[in-house]
Coordinates of C-alpha atoms and ligand atoms in Angstrom, one line a residue:
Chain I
X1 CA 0.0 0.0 0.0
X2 CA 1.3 3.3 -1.1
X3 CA 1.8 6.6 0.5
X4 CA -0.8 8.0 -2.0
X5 CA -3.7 5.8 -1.0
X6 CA -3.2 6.2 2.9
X7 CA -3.3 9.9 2.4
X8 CA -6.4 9.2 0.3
X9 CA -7.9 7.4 3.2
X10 CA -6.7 10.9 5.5
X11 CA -8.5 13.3 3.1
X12 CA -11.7 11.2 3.2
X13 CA -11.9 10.7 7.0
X14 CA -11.9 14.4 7.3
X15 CA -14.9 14.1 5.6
X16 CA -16.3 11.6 8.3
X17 CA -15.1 13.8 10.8
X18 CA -16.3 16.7 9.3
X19 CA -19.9 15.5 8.5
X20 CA -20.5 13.9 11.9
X21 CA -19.5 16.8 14.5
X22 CA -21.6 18.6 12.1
X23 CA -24.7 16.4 12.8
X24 CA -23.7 15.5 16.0
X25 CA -23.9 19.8 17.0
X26 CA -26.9 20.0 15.3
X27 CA -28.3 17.5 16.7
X28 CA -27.9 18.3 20.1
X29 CA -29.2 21.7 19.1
X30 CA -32.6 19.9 18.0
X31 CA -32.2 17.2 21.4
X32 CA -32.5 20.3 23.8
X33 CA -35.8 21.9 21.8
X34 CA -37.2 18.3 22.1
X35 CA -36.4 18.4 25.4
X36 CA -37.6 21.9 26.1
X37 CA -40.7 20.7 24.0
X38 CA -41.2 17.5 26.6
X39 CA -41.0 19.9 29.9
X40 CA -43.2 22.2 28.9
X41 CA -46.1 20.0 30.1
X42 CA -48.1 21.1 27.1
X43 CA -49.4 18.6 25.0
X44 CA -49.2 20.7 21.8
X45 CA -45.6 20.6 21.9
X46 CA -44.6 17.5 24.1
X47 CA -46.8 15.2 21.9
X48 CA -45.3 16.4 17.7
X49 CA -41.7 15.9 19.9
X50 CA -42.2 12.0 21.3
X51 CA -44.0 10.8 17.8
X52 CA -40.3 12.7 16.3
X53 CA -38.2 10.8 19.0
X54 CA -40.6 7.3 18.1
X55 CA -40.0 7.8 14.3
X56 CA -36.5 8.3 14.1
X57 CA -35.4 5.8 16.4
X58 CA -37.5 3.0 14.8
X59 CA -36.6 3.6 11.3
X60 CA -33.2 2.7 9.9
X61 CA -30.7 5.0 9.4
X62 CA -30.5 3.9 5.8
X63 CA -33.8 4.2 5.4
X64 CA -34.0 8.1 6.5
X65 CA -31.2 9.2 4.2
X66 CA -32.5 7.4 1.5
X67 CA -36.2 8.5 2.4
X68 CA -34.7 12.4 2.6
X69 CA -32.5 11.6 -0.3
X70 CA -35.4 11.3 -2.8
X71 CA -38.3 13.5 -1.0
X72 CA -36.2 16.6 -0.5
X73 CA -36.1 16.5 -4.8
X74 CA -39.4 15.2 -4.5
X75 CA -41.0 18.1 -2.7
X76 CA -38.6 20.6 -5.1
X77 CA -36.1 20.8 -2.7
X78 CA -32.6 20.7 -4.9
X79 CA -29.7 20.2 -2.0
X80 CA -26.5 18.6 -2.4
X81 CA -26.0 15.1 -1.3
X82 CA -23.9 16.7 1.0
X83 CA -26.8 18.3 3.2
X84 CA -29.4 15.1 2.7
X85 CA -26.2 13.3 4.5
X86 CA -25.9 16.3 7.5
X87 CA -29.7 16.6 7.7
X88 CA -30.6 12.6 8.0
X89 CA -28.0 12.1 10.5
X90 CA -28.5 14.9 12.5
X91 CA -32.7 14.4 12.6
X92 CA -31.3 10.4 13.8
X93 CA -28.9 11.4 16.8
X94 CA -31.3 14.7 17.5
X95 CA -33.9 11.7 18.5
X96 CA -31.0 9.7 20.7
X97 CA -29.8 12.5 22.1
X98 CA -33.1 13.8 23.3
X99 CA -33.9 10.5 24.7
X100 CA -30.5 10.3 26.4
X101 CA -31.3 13.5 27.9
X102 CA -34.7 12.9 29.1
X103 CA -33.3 10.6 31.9
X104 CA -31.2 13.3 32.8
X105 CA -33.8 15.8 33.1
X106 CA -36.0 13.8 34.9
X107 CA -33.0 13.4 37.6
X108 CA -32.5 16.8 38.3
X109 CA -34.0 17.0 41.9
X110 CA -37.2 19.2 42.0
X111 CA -36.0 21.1 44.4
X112 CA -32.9 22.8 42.7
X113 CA -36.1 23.8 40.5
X114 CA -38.1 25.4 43.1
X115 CA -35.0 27.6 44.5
X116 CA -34.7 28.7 41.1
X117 CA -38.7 29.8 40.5
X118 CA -38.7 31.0 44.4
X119 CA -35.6 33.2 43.1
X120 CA -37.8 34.5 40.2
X121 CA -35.9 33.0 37.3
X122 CA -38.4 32.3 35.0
X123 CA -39.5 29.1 33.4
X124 CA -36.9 29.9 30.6
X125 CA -34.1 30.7 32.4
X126 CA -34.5 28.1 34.8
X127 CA -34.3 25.5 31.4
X128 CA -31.3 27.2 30.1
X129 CA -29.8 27.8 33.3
X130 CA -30.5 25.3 35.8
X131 CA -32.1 22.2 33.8
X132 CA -29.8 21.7 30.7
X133 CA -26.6 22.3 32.2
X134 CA -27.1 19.7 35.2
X135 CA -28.6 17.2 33.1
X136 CA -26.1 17.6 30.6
X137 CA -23.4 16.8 33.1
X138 CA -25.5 13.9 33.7
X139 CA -25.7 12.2 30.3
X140 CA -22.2 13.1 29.5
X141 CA -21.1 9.8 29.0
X142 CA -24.2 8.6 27.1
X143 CA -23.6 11.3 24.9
X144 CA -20.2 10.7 24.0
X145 CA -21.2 7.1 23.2
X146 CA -24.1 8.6 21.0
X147 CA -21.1 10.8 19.1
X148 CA -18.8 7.9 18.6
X149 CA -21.9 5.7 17.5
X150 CA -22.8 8.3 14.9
X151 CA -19.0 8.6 13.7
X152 CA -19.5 5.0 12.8
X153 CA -22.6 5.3 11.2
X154 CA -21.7 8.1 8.8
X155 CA -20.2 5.5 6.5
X156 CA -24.2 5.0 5.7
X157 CA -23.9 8.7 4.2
X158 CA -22.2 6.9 0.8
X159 CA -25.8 5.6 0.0
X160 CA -26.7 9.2 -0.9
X161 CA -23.3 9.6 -2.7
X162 CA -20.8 10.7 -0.1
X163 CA -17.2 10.0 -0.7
X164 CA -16.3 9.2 3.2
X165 CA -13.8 6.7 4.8
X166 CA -15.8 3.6 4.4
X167 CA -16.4 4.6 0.7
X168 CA -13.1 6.0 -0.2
X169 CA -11.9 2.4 1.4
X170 CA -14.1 0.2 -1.0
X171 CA -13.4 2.1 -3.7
X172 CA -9.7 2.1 -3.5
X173 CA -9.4 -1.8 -2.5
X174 CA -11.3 -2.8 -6.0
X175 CA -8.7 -0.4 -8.2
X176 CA -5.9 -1.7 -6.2
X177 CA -6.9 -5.4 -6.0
X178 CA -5.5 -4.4 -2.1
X179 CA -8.7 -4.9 0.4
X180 CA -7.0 -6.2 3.4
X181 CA -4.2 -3.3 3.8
X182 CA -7.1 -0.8 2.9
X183 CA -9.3 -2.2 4.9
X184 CA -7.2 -2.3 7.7
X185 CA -6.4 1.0 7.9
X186 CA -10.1 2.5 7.5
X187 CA -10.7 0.3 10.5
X188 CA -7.9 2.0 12.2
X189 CA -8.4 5.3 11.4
X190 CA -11.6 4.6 12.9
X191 CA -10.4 3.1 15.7
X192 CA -7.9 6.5 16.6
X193 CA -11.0 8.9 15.8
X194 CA -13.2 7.2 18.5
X195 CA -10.6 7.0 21.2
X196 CA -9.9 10.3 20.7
X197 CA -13.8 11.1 21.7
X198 CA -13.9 8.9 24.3
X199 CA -10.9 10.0 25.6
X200 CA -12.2 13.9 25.5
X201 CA -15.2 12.8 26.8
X202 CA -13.3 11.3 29.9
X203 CA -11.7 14.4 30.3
X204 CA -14.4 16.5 30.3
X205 CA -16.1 14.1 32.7
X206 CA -13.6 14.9 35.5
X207 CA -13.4 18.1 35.0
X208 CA -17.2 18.3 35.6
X209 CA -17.0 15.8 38.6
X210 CA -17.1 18.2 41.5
X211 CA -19.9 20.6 39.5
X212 CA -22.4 17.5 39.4
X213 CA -25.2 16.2 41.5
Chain P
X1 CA -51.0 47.3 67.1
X2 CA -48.0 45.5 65.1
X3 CA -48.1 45.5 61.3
X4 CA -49.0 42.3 59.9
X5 CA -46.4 41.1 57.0
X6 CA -48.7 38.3 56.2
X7 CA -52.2 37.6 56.5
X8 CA -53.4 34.3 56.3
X9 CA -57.2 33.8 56.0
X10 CA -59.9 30.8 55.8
X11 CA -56.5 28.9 54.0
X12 CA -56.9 25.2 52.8
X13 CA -54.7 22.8 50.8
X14 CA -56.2 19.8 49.5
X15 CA -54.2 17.0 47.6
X16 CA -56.6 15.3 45.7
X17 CA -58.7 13.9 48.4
X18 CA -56.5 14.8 51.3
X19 CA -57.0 17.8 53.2
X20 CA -53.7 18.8 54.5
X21 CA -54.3 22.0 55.5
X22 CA -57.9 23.1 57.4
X23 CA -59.0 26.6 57.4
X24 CA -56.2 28.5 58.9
X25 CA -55.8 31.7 60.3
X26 CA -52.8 33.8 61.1
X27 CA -51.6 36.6 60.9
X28 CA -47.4 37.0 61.0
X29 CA -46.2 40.4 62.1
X30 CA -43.8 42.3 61.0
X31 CA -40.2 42.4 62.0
X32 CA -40.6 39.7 64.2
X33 CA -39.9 35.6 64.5
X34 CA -42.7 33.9 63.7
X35 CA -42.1 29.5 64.3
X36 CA -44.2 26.9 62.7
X37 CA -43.9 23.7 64.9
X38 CA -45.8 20.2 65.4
X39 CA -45.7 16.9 64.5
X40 CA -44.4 14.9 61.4
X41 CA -46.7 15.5 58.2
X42 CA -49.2 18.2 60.4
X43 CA -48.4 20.4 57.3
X44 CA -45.7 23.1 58.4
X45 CA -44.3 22.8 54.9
X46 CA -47.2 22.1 53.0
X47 CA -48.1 25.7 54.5
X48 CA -44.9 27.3 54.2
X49 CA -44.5 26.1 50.4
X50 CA -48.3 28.0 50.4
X51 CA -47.0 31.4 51.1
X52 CA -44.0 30.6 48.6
X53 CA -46.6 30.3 46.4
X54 CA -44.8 26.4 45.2
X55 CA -48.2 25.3 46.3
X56 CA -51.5 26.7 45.5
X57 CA -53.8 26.9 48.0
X58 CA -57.2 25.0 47.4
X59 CA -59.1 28.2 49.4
X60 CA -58.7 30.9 51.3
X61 CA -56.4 34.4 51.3
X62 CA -52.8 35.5 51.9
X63 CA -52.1 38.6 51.9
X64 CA -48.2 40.0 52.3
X65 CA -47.6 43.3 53.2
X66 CA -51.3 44.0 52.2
X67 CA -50.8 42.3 48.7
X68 CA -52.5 39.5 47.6
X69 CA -50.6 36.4 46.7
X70 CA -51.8 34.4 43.6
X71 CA -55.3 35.2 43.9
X72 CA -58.0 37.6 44.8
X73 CA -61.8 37.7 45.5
X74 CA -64.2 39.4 43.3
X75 CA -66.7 41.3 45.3
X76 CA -69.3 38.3 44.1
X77 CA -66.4 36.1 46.3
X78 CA -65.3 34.3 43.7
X79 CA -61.7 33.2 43.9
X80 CA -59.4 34.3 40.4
X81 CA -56.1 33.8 39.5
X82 CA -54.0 36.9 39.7
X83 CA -51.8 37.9 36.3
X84 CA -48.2 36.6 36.3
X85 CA -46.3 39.5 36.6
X86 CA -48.1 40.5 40.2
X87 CA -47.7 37.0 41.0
X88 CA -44.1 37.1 40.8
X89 CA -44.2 40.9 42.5
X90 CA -45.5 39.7 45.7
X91 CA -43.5 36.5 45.1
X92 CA -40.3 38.7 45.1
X93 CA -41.2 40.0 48.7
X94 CA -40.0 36.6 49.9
X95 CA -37.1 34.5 50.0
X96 CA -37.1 31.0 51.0
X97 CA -34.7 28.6 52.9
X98 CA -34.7 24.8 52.1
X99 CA -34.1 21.7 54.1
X100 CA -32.2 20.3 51.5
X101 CA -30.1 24.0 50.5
X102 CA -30.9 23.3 47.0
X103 CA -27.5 25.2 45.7
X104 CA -27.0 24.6 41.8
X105 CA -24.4 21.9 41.9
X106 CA -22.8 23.7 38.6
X107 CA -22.2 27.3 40.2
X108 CA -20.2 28.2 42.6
X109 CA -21.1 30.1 45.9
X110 CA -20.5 33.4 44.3
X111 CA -22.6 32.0 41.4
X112 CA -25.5 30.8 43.5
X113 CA -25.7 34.0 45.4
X114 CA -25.2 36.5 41.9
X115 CA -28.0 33.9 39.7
X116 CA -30.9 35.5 40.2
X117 CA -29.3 39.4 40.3
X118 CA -27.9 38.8 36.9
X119 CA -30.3 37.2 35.1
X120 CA -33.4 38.2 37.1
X121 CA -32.8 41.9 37.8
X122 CA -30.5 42.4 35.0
X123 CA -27.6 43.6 37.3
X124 CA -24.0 44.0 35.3
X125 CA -22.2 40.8 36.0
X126 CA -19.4 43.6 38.1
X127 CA -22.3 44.8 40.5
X128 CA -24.2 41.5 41.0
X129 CA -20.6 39.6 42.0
X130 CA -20.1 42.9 44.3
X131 CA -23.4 42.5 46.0
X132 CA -23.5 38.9 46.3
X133 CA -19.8 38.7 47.9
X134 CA -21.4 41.3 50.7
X135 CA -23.8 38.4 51.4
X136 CA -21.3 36.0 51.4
X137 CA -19.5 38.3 53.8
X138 CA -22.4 38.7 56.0
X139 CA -22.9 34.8 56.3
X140 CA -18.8 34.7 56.6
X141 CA -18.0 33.0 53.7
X142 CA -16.5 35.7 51.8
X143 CA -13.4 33.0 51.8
X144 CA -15.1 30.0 49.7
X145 CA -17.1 32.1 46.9
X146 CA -15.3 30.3 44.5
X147 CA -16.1 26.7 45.7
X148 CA -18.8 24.9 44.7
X149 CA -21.4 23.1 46.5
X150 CA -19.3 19.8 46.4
X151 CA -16.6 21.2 48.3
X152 CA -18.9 22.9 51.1
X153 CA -20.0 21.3 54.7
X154 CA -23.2 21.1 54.8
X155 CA -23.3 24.0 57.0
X156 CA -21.6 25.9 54.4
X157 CA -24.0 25.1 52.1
X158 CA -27.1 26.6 53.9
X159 CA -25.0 29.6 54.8
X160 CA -24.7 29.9 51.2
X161 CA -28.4 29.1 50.5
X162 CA -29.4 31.9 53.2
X163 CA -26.9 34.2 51.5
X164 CA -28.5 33.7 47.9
X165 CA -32.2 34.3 49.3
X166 CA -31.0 37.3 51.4
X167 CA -28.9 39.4 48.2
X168 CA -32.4 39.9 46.9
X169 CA -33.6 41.8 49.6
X170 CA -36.8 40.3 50.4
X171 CA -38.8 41.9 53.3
X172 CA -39.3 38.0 54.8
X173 CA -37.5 35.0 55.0
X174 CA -39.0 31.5 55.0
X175 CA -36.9 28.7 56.2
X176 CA -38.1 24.9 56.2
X177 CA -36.1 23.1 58.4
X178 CA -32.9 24.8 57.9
X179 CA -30.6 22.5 60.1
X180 CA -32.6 19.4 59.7
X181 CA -30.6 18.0 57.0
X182 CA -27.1 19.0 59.1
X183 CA -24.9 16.9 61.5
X184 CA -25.9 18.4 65.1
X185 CA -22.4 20.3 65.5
X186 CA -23.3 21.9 62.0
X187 CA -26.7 23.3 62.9
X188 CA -25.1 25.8 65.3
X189 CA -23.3 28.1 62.5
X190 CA -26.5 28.3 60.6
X191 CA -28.9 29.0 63.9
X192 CA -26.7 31.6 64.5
X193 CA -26.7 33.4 61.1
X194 CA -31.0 33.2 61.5
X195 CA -30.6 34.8 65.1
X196 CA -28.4 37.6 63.8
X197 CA -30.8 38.1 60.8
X198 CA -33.8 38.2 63.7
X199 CA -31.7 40.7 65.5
X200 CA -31.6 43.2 62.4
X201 CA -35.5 42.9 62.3
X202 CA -36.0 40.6 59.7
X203 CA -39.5 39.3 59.3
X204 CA -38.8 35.1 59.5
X205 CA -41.1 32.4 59.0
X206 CA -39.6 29.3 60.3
X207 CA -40.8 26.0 60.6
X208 CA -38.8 24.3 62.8
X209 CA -37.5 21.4 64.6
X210 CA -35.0 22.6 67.3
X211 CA -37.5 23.7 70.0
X212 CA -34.9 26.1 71.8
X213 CA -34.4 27.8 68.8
X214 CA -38.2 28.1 68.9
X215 CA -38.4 29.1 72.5
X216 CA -35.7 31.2 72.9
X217 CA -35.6 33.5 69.2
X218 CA -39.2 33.8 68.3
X219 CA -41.8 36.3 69.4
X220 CA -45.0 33.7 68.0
X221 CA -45.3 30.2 67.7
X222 CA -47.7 28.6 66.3
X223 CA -48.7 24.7 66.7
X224 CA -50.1 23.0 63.8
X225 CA -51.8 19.4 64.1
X226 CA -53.2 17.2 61.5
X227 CA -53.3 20.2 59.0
X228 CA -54.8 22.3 62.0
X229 CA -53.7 25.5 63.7
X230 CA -54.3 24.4 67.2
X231 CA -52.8 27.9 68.5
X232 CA -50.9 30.2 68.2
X233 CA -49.0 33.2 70.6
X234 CA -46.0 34.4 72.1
X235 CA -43.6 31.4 73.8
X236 CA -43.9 32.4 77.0
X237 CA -47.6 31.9 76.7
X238 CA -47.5 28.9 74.4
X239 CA -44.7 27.4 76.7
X240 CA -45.9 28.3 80.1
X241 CA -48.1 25.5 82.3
X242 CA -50.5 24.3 81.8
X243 CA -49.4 23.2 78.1
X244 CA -52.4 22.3 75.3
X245 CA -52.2 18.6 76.1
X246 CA -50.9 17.8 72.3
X247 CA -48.0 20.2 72.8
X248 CA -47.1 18.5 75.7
X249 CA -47.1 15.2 73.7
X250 CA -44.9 16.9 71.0
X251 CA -42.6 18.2 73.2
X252 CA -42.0 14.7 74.9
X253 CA -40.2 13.5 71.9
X254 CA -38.3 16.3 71.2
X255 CA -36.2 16.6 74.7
X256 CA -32.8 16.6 72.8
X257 CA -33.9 19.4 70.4
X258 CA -33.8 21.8 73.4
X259 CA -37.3 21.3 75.0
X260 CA -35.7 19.9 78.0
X261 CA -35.2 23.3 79.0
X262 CA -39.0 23.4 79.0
X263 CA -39.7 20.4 80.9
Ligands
ATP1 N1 -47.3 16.9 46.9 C1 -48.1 16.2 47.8 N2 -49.0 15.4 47.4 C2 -49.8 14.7 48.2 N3 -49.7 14.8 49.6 C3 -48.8 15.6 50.1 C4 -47.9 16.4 49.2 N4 -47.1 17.1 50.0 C5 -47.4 16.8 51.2 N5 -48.4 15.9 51.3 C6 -49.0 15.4 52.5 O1 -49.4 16.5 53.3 C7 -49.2 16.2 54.7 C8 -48.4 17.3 55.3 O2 -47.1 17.3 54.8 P1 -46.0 18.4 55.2 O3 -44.8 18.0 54.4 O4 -46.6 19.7 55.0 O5 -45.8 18.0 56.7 P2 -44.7 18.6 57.7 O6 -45.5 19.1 58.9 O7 -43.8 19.5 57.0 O8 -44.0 17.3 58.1 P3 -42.4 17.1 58.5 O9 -42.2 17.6 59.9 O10 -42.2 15.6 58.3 O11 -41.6 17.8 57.4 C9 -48.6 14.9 54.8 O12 -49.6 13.9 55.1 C10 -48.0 14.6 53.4 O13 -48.1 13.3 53.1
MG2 MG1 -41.8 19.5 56.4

């Protein structure tokens, strides 16, 4: 295996990196409005966010992009593969984020709400404030595991025509007739990527250890 | 005649079938120490959480410094919902003290005590630190505001909790079993901070366990019993023998909280 195909393999898991911290931060974006959505105690809002959460976590991931793939054109929507990829994962881990974070919000003891409403923060601030920011220390590690778990399934994204590791690595192994060197190193460079999230996310975990419940 | 800072008229809490809390009347005056004793689950909290306004009463009126709280009558005496924003004026007027502290885990002491300042009365982030280490100061903790509630004692904690509730200047202080939650050589540091706070003529609510406290810092006490106000008045009177035959009970079990001195 040459220098040229490994750096091949480099450029392309950029692209994995790249298109999941992009879905992963959107998605989290999305998880705390579902979660705001599922606290507000209003049906109107709570109910469109569970039958979200129910849909995208019982439908494949390779169903979704191919499902957004083909209705985004459908409904006259013209977007890049590129943005069919970001949106279908991002709409999947928004769903396993939220629900990660619902067990977190429901742990947050009711009474570090009530010093926060007899304080006069309002329902609002007390979310952004007080809610996310506890039960976000809470789900920490789930949430890491949700971020390498999408890392790995990005390499779905080549159905809607995405060049990233998984593809770049099937491609190359049937022009080179070299599939196990390839292979190898995809696997590898997958390997380095998720240990460096887990290792942030241990990190950050102990940094946040004496600021938690 | 002594100002009242809360009037409490005809109240009743009801959850679901339970009646928790049966007609009560009361009226707190100002500047003074006013203690809420009796049994386990008589409804001391239930009807302190009431005039937090956590808890909506099912009837009845409280009034704080001549305001009503959450709701009004209609001349026709119908009972309505006051709006929002007069809720949370009266609301403002008091502060409350937990068993449990209830410090954001995720701030520290500073950040506990300057919360609400900055993001509830907009206060510059300079001013609201300013004010809130002055509270700190006052509960002598000026030396931990940047530790958070992991690294206090317990003690700490409420001193902290007392300090948050106080930098917002309410004109009365409700505390629910303050030192409940603390190891007995804790309780002391925070009994002393609510006696010095009595002694610059705060108005305090405080439902309480530690009977000398009771005895010796407040100017009413009132006895509730199965959701009941059995009576109410100044210690000496309450105290003094003959004692209401349920006091007497009460005050059986709680020799070690300081009603031996009673005995
Ligand atoms: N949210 C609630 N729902 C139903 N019942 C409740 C609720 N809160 C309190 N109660 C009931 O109301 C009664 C009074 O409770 P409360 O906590 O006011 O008593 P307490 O006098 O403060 O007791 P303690 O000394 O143990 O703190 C109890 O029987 C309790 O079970
Ligand atoms: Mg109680």
């Amino acid at each position: 295996m040459t220098f040229k195909i490994f750096t091949l393999l480099l450029q392309a898991a950029v692209s994995t990196i790249g298109i999941s911290l992009v879905s992963i931060a959107i998605g989290f974006v999305i998880a705390i409005l579902l979660s705001a959505a599922n606290l507000s105690g209003k049906a109107i809002y709570s109910a469109p966010a569970r039958v979200f959460v129910s849909f995208f976590r019982g439908v494949p991931l390779l169903v979704q992009l191919l499902l957004i793939y083909t209705l985004l054109p459908a409904i006259g929507l013209n977007v890049p593969s590129i943005v069919a990829a970001i949106v279908g994962l991002s709409l999947c881990t928004a769903a396993y984020q939220a629900e990660n974070l619902r067990g977190g919000f429901a742990s947050v003891p009711k009474g570090l709400i009530e010093a926060a409403e007899v304080t006069g923060l309002s329902p609002r601030q007390t979310f952004f404030r007080i809610r996310v920011p506890i039960a976000l220390r809470l789900t920490l590690p789930a949430l890491v595991n949700e971020a390498i778990m999408i890392l790995k399934s990005s390499s779905l994204v080549s159905v809607v025509g995405i060049i990233e590791l998984t593809k770049m690595a099937q491609d190359l192994a049937s022009s080179t007739y070299l599939p196990i060197p390839i292979f190898l190193s995809a696997g590898l460079i997958y390997l380095v990527i998720c240990s460096v999230i887990a290792l942030i996310g241990r990190y950050a975990e102990r940094r946040l250890a004496r600021t938690s419940i | 005649m002594t100002l009242s800072a809360i009037t409490i008229q005809n109240l009743v809490k009801r959850f679901g079938n339970a009646t928790v809390l049966q007609d009560i009347n009361l009226e707190i005056p100002q500047g003074k120490v006013s203690c809420l004793i009796g049994p386990s689950g008589s409804g001391k909290s239930t009807l302190l959480r009431c005039l937090a306004f956590l808890e909506e009463s099912t009837s009845g009126m409280i009034t704080i410094n001549g305001e009503a709280l959450g709701f009004f009558e209609t001349p026709s005496g119908k009972r309505e919902r006051l709006p929002p924003g007069q809720i949370r004026a009266v609301r403002a007027q008091t502060g409350m003290v937990f068993q449990q502290f209830n410090l954001w885990p995720h701030m520290t002491a500073l950040g506990n005590v300057s919360e609400a300042l900055k993001i509830v009365r907009k206060m510059p982030k300079a001013d609201a630190d300013e004010k809130a280490m002055a509270q700190l100061r006052k509960v002598g903790l000026e030396n931990r505001a940047g530790h958070y509630p992991s690294q206090l004692s317990g003690g700490q904690q409420q001193r902290v909790a007392i300090a948050r509730a106080l930098a917002l200047e309410p004109k009365i202080m409700l505390f629910d079993e303050a030192t409940s939650a603390l190891d007995p050589e804790l309780t002391g540091e925070v009994l002393k901070v609510m006696r010095d706070l009595a002694d610059e003529g705060m108005t305090m609510v405080v439902v309480t366990h530690e009977i000398g406290f009771a005895a010796t810092v407040a100017n009413q006490i009132s006895f509730l019993d199965h959701g009941r106000l059995l009576f109410s008045g100044p210690p000496a009177e309450v105290f003094a023998k003959p004692r209401h035959p349920r006091l007497d009970q009460f005050l059986d079990t709680y020799l070690d909280r300081g009603a031996s001195m009673l005995a």
